[in-house]
Tab-separated table of N, CA and C in Angstrom:
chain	number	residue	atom	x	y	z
G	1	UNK	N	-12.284	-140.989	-225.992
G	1	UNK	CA	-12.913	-141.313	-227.260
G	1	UNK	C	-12.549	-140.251	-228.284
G	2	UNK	N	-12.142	-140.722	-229.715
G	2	UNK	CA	-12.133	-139.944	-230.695
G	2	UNK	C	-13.381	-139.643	-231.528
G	3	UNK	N	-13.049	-138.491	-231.580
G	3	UNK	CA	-14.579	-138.133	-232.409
G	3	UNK	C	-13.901	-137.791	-234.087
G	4	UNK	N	-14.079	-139.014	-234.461
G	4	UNK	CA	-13.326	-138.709	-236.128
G	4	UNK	C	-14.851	-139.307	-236.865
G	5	UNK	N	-16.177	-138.737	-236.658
G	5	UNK	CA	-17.577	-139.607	-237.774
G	5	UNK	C	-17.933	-138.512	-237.065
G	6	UNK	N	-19.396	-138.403	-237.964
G	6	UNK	CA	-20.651	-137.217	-238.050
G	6	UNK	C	-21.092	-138.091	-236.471
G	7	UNK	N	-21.290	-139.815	-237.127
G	7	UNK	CA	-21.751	-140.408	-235.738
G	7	UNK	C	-21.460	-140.361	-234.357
G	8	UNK	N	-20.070	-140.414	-234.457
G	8	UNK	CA	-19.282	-140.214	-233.029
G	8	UNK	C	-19.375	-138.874	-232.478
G	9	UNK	N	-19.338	-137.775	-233.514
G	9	UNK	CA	-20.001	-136.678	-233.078
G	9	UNK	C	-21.464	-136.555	-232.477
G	10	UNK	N	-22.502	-136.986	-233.109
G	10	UNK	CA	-23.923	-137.272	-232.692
G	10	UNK	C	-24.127	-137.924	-231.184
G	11	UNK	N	-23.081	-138.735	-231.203
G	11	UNK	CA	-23.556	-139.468	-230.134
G	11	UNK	C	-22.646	-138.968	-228.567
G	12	UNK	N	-21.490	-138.321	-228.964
G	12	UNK	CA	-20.947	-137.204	-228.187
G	12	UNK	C	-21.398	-136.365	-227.656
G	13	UNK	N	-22.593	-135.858	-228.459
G	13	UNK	CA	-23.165	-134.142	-228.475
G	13	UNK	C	-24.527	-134.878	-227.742
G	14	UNK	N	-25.194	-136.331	-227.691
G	14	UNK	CA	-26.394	-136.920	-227.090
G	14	UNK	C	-26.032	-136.976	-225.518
G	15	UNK	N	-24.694	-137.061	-225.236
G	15	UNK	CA	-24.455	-137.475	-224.239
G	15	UNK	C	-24.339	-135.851	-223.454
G	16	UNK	N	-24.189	-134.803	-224.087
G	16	UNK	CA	-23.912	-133.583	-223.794
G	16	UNK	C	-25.402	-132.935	-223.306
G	17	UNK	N	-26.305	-133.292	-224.110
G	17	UNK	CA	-27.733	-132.462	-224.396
G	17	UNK	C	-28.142	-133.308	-222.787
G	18	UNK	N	-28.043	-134.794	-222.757
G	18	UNK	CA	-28.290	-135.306	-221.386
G	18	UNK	C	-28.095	-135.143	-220.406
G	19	UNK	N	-26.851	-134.700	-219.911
G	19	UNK	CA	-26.417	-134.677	-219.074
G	19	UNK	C	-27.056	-132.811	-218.909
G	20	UNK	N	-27.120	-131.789	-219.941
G	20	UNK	CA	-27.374	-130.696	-219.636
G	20	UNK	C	-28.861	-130.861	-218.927
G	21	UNK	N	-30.070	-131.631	-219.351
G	21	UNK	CA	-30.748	-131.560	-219.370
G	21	UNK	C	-31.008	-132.466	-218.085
G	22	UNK	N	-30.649	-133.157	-217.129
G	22	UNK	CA	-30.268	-133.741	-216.040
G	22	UNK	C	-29.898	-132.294	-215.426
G	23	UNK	N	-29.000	-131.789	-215.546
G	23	UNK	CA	-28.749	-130.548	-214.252
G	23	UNK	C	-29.774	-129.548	-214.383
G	24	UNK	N	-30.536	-129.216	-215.580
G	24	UNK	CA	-31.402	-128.364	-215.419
G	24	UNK	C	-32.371	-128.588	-214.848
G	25	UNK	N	-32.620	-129.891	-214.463
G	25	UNK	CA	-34.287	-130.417	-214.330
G	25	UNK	C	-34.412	-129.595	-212.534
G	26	UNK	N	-33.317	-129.884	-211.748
G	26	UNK	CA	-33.415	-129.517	-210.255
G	26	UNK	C	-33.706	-128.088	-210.616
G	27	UNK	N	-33.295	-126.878	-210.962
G	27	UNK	CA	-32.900	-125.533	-210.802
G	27	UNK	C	-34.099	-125.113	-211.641
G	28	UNK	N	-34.521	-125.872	-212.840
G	28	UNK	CA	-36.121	-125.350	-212.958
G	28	UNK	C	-37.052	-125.606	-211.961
G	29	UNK	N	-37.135	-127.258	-211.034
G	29	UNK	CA	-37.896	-127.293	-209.961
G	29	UNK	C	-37.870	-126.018	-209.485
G	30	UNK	N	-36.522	-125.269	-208.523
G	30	UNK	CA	-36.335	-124.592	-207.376
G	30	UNK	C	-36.738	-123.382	-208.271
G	31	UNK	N	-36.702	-122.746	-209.602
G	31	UNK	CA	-37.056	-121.726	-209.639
G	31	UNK	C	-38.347	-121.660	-209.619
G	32	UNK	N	-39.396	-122.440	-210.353
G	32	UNK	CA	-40.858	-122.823	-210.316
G	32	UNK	C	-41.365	-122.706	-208.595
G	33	UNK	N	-40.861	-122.965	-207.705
G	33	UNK	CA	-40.797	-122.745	-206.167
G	33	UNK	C	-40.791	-121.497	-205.919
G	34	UNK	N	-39.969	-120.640	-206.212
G	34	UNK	CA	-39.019	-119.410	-206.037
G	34	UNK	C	-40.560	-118.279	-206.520
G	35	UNK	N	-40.735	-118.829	-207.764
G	35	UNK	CA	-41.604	-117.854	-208.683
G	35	UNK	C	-42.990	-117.448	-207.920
G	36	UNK	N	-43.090	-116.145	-207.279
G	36	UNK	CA	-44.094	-115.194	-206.848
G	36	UNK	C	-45.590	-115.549	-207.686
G	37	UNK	N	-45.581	-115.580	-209.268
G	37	UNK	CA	-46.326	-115.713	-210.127
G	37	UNK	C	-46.976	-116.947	-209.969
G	38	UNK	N	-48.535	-117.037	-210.086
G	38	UNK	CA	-48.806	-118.456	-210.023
G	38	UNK	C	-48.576	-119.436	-211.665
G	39	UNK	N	-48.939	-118.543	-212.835
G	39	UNK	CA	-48.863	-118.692	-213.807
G	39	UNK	C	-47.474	-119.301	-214.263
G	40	UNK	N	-46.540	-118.269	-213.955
G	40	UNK	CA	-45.018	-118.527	-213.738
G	40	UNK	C	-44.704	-120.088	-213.192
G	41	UNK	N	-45.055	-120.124	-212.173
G	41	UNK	CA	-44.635	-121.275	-211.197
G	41	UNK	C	-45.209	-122.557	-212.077
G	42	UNK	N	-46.831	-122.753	-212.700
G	42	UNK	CA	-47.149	-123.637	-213.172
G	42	UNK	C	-46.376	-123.610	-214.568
G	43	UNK	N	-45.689	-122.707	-215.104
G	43	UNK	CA	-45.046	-122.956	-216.536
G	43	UNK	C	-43.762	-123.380	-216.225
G	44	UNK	N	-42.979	-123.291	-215.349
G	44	UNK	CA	-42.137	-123.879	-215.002
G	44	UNK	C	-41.710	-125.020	-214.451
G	45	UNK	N	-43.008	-125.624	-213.535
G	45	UNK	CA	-43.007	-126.790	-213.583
G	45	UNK	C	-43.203	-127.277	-214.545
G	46	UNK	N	-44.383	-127.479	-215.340
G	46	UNK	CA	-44.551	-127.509	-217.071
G	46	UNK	C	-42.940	-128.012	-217.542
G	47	UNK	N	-42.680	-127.139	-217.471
G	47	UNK	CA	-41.036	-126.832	-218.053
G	47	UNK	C	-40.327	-128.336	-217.835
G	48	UNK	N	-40.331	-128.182	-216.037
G	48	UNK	CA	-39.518	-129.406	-215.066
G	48	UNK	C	-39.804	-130.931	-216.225
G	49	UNK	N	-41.193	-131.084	-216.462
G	49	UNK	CA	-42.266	-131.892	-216.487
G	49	UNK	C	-41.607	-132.228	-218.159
G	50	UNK	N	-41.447	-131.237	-219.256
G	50	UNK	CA	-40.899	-131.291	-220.824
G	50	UNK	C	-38.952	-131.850	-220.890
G	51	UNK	N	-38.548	-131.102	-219.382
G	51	UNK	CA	-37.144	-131.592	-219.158
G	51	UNK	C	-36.817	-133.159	-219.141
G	52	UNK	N	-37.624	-133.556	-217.830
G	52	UNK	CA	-37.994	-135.318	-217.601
G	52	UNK	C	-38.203	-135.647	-218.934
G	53	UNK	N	-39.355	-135.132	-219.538
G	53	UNK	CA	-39.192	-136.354	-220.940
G	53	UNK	C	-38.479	-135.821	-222.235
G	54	UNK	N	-37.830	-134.749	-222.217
G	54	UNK	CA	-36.497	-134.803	-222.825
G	54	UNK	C	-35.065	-135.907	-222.509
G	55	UNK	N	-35.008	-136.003	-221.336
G	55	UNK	CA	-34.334	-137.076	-220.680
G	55	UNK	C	-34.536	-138.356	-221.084
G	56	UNK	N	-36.091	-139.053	-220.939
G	56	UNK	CA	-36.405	-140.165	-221.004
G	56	UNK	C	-36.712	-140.317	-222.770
G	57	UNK	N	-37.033	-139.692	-223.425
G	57	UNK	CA	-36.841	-139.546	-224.725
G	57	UNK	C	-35.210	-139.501	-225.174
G	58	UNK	N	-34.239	-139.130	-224.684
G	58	UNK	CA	-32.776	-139.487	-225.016
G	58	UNK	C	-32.584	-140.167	-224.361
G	59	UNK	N	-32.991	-141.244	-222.931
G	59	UNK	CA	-32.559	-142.491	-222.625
G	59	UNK	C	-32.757	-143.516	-224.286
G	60	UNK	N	-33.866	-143.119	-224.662
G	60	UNK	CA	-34.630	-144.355	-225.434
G	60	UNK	C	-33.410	-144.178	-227.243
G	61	UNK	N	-33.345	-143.177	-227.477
G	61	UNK	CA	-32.123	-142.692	-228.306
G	61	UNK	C	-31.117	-143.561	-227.845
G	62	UNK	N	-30.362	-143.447	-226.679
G	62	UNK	CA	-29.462	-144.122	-226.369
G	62	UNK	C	-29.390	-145.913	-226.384
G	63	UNK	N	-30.913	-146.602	-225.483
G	63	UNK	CA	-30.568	-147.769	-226.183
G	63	UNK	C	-30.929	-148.409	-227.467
G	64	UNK	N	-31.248	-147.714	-228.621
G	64	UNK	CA	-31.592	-147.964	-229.551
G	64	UNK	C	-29.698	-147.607	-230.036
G	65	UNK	N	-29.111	-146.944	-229.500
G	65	UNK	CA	-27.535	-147.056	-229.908
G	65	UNK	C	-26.557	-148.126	-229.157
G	66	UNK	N	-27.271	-148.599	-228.493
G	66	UNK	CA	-26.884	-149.386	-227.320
G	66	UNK	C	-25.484	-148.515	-226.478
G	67	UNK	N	-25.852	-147.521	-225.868
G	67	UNK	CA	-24.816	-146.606	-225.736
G	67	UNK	C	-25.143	-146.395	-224.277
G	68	UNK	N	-24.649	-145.733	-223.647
G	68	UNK	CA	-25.164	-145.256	-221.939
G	68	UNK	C	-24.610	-143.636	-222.177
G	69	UNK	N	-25.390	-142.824	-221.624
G	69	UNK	CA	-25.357	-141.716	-221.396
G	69	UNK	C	-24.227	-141.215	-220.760
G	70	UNK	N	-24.276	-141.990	-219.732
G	70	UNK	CA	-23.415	-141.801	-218.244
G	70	UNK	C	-22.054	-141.111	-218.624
G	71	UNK	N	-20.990	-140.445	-217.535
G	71	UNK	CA	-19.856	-140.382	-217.854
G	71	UNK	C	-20.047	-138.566	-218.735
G	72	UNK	N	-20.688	-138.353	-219.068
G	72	UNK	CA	-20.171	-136.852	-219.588
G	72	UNK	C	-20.859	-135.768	-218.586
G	73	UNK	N	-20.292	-134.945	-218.555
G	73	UNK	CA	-20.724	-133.848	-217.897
G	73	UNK	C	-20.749	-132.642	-219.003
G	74	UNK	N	-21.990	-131.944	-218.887
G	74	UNK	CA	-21.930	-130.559	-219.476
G	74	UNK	C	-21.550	-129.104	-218.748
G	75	UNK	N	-20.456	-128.931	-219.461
G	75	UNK	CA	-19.943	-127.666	-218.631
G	75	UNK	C	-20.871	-126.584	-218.804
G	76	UNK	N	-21.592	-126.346	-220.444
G	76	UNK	CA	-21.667	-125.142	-220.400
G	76	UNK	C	-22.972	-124.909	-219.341
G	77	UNK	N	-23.644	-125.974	-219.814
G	77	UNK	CA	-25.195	-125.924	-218.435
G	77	UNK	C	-24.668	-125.925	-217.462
G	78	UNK	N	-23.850	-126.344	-216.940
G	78	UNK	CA	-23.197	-125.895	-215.047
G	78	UNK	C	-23.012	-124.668	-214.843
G	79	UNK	N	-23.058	-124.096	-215.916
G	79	UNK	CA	-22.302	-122.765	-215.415
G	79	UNK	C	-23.667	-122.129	-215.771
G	80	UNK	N	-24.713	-122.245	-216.583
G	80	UNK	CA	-25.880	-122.028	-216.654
G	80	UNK	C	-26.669	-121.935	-215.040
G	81	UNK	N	-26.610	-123.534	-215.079
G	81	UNK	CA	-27.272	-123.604	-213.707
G	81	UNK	C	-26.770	-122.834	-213.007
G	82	UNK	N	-25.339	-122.586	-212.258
G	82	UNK	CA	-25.032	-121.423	-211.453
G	82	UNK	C	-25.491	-120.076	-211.024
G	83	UNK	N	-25.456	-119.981	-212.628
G	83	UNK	CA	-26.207	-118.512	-213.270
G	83	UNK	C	-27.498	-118.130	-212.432
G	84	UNK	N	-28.463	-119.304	-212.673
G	84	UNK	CA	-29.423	-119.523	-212.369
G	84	UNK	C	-30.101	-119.122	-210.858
G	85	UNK	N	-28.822	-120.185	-210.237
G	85	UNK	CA	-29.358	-120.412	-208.745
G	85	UNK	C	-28.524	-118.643	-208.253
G	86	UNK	N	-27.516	-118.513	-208.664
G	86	UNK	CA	-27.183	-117.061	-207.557
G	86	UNK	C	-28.199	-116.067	-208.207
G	87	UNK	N	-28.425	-115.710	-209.452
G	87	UNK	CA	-29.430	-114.523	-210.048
G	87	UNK	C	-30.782	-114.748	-209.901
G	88	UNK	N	-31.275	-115.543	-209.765
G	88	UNK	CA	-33.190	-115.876	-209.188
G	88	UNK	C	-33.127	-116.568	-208.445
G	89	UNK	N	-32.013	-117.201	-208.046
G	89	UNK	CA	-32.971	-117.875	-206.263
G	89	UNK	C	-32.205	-117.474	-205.008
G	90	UNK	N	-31.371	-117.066	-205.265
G	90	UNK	CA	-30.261	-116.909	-204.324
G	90	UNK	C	-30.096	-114.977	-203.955
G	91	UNK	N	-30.555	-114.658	-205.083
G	91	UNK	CA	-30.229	-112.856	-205.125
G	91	UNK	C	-31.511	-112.446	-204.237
G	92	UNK	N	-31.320	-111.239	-203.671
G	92	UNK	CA	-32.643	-110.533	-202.687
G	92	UNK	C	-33.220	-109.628	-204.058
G	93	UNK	N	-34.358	-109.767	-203.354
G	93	UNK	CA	-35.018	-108.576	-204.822
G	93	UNK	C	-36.166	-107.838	-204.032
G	94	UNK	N	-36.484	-106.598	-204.266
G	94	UNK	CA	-37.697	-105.426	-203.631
G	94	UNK	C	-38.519	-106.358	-203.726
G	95	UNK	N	-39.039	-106.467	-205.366
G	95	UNK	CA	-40.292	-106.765	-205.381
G	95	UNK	C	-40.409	-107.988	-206.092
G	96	UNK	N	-41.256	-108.958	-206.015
G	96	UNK	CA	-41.785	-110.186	-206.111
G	96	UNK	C	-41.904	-110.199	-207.751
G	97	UNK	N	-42.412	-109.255	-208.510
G	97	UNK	CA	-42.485	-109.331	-209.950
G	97	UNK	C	-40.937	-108.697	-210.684
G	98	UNK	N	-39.877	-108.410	-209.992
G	98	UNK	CA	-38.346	-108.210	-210.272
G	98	UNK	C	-38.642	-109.551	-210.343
G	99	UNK	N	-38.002	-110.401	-209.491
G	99	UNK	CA	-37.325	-111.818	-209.247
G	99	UNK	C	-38.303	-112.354	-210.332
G	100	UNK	N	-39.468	-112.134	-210.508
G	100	UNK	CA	-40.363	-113.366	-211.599
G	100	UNK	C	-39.692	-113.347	-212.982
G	101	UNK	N	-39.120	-111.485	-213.255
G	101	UNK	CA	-38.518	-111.495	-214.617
G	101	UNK	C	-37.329	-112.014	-214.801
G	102	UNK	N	-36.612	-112.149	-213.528
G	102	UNK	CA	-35.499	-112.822	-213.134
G	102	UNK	C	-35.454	-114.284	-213.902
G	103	UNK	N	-36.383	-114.613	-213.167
G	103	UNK	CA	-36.335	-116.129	-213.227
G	103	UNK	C	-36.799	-116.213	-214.677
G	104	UNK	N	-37.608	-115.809	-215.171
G	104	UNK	CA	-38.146	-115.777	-216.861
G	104	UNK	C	-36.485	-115.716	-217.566
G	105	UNK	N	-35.882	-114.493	-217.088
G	105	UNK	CA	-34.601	-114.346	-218.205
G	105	UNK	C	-33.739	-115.770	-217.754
G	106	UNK	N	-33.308	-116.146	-216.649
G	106	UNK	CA	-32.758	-117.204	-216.494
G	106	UNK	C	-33.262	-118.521	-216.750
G	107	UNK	N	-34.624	-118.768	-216.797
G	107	UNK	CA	-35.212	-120.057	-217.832
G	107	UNK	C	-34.804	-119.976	-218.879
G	108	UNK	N	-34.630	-118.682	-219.403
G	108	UNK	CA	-35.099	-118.856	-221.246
G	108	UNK	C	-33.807	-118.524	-221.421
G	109	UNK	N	-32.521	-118.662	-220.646
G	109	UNK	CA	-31.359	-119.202	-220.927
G	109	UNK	C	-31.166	-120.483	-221.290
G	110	UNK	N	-31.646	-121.241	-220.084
G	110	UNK	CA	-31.680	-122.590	-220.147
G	110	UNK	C	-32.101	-123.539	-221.292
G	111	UNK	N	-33.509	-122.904	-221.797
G	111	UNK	CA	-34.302	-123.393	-222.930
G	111	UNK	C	-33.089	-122.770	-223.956
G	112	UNK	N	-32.716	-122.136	-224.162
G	112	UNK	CA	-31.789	-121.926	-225.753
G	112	UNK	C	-31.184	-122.293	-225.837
G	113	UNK	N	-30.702	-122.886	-224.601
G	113	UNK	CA	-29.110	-124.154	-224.792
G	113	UNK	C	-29.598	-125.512	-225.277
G	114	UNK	N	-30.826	-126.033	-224.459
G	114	UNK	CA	-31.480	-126.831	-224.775
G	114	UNK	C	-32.016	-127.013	-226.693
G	115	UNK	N	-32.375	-125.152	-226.871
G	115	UNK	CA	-32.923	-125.418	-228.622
G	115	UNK	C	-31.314	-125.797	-229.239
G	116	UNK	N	-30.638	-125.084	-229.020
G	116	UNK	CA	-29.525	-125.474	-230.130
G	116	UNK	C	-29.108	-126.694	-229.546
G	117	UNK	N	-29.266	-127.073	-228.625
G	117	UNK	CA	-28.632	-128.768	-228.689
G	117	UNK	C	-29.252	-129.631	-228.941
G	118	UNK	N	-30.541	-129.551	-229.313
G	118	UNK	CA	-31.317	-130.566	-229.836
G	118	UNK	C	-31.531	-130.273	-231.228
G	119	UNK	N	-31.325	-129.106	-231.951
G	119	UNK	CA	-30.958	-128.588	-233.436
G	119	UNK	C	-30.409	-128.920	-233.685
G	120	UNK	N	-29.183	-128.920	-233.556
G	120	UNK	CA	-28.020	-129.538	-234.422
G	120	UNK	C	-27.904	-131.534	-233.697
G	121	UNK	N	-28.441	-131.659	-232.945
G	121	UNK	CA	-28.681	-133.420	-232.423
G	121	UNK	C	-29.532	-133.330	-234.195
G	122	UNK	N	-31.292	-132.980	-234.224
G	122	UNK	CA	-31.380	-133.349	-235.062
G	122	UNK	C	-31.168	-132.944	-236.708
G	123	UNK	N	-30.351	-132.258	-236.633
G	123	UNK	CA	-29.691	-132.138	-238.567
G	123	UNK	C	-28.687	-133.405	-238.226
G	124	UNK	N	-27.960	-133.894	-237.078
G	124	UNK	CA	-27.008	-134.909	-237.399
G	124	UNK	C	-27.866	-136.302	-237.407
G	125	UNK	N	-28.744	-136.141	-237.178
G	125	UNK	CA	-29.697	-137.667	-237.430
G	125	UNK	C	-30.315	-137.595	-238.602
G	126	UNK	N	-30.775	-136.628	-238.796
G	126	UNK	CA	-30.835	-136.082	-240.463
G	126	UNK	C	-29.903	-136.765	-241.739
G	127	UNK	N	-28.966	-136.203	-241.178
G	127	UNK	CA	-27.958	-136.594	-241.793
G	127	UNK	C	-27.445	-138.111	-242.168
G	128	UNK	N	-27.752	-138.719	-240.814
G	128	UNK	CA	-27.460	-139.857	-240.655
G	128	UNK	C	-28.613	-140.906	-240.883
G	129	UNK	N	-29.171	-140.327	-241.236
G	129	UNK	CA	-30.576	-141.275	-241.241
G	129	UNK	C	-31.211	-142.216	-240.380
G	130	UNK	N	-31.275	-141.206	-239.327
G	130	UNK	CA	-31.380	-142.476	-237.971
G	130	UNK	C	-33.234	-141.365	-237.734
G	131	UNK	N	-34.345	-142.264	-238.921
G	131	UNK	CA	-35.205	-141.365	-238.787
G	131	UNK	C	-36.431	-141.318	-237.100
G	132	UNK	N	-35.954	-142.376	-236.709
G	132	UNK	CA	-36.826	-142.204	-235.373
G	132	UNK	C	-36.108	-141.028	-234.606
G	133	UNK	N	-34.939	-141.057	-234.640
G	133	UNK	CA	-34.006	-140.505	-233.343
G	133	UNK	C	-34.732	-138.624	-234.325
G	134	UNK	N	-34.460	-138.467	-235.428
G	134	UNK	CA	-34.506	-137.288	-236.085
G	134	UNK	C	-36.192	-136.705	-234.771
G	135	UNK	N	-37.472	-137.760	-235.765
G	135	UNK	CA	-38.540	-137.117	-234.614
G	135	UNK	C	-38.486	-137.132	-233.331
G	136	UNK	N	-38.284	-137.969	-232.643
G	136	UNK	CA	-38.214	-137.493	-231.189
G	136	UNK	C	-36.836	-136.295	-231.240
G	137	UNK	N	-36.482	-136.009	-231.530
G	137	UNK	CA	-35.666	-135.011	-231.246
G	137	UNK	C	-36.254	-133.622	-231.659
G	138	UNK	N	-36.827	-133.507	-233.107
G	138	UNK	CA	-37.882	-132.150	-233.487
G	138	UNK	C	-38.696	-132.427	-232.129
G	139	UNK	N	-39.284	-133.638	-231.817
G	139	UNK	CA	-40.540	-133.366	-230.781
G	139	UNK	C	-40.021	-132.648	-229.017
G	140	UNK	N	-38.724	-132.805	-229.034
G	140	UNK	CA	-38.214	-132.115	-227.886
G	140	UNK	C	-37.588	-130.428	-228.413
G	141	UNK	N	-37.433	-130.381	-229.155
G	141	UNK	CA	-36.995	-128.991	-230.121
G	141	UNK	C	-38.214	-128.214	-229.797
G	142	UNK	N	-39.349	-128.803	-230.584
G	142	UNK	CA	-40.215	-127.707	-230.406
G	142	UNK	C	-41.213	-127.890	-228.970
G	143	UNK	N	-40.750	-128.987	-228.012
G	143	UNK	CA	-41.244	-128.783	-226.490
G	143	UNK	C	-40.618	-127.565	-225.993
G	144	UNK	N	-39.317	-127.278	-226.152
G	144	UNK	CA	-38.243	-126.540	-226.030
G	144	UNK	C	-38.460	-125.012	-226.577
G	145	UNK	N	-39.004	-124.730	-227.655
G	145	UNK	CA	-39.749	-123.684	-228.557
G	145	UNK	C	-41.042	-123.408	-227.605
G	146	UNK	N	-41.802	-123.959	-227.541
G	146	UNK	CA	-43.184	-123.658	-226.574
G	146	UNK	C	-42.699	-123.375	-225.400
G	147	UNK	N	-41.603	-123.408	-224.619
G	147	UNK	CA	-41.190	-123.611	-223.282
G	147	UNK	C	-40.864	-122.105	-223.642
G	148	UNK	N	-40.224	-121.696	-224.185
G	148	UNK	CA	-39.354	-119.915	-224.870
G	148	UNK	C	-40.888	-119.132	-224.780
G	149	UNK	N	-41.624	-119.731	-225.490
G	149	UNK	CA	-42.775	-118.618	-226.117
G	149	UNK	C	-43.533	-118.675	-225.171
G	150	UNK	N	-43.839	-119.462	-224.174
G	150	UNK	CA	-44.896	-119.505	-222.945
G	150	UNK	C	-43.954	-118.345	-221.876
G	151	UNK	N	-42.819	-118.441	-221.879
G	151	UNK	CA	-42.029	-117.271	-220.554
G	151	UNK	C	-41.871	-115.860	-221.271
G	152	UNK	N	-41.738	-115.926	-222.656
G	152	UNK	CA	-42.184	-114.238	-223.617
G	152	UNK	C	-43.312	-114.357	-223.039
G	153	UNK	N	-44.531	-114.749	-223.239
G	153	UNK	CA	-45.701	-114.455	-223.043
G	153	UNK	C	-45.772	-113.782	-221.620
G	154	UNK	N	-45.652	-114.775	-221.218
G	154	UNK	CA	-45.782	-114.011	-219.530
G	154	UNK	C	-44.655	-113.192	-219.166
G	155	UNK	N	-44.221	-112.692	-219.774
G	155	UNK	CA	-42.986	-111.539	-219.466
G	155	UNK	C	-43.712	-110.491	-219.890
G	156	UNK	N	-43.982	-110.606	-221.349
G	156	UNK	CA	-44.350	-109.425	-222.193
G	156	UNK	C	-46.563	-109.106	-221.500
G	157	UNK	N	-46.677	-110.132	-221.093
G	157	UNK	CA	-48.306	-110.096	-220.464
G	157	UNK	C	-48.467	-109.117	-218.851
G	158	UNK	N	-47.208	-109.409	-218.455
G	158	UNK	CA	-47.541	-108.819	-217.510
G	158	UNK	C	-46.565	-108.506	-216.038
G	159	UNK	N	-45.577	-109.545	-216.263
G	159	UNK	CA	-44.562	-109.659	-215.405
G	159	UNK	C	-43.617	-108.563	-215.681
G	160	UNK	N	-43.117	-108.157	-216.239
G	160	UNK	CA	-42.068	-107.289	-217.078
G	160	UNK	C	-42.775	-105.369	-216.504
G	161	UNK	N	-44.351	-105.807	-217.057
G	161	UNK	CA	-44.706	-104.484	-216.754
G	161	UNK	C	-45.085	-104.115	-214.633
G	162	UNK	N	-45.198	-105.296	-214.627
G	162	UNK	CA	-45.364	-105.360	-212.937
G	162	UNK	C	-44.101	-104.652	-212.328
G	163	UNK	N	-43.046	-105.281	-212.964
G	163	UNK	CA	-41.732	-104.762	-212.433
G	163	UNK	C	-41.241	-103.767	-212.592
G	164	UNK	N	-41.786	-103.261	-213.812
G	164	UNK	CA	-41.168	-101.827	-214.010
G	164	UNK	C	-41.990	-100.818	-212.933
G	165	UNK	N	-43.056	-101.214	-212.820
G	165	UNK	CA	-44.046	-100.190	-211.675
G	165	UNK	C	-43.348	-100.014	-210.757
């Protein structure tokens, strides 16, 4: 496919944010598992739980384009996820509140790929005037924003200082 329109771009970059957001959903499960923290563990499922209906919120994008998702793969989240699984689930760590900050810095990787790909998804619906697709897309932006500021919180609350002890 050529991408010569803002549209063909939009709907390129929908198929990108999906498919990222499909590989992340497993590796937030397993870190939410992984996580020592009970707080941790329930924000990350949380997390799992905002991923799913990021997904099912860009299924519904898609047939309103009559388009299918299917067929793209996101590289840069693969290599995210990787990231993920060898540095917090896969790495040995002393202590139980190391690996929690672990897993905090490697979520809130995940979530920033997620903010800028649903940022620039919605300035191109913006643009395009496709105003349903624009809100559900702010409404996964700032699921995505709360997902960042809930793992600061518990980094900067208490996990962060656990680990340094």
């Amino acid at each position: 496919m050529s991408i010569d329109t803002l549209e063909d771009l939009y709907l390129e970059q929908l198929k990108d944010i999906h498919s990222a957001n499909v590989q992340a959903l497993d590796v937030t499960k397993e870190m939410a598992q992984a996580a020592s923290d009970k707080d941790l563990s329930d924000a990350l499922n949380a997390g799992a739980d905002g991923v799913q209906d990021g997904i099912t919120a860009l299924n519904k994008i898609f047939e309103g384009h009559d388009e299918n998702p299917s067929g793209a793969h996101c590289k840069g989240m693969e290599g995210l996820v990787k990231e993920s699984r060898a540095h917090a689930i896969e790495e040995t760590f002393g202590e139980d509140a190391t690996k929690d900050a672990m897993i905090i810095t490697q979520y809130q990787r995940l979530v920033h790929y997620a903010i800028a790909g649903y940022g620039c998804l919605a300035a191109f619906a913006d643009r395009l005037e496709l105003d349903e697709d624009v809100a559900a897309l702010k409404k996964c932006l700032d699921a995505s924003y709360d997902g960042d500021r809930t793992m600061t919180e518990l980094a900067t609350g208490g996990i962060n200082k656990d680990a340094a002890a």
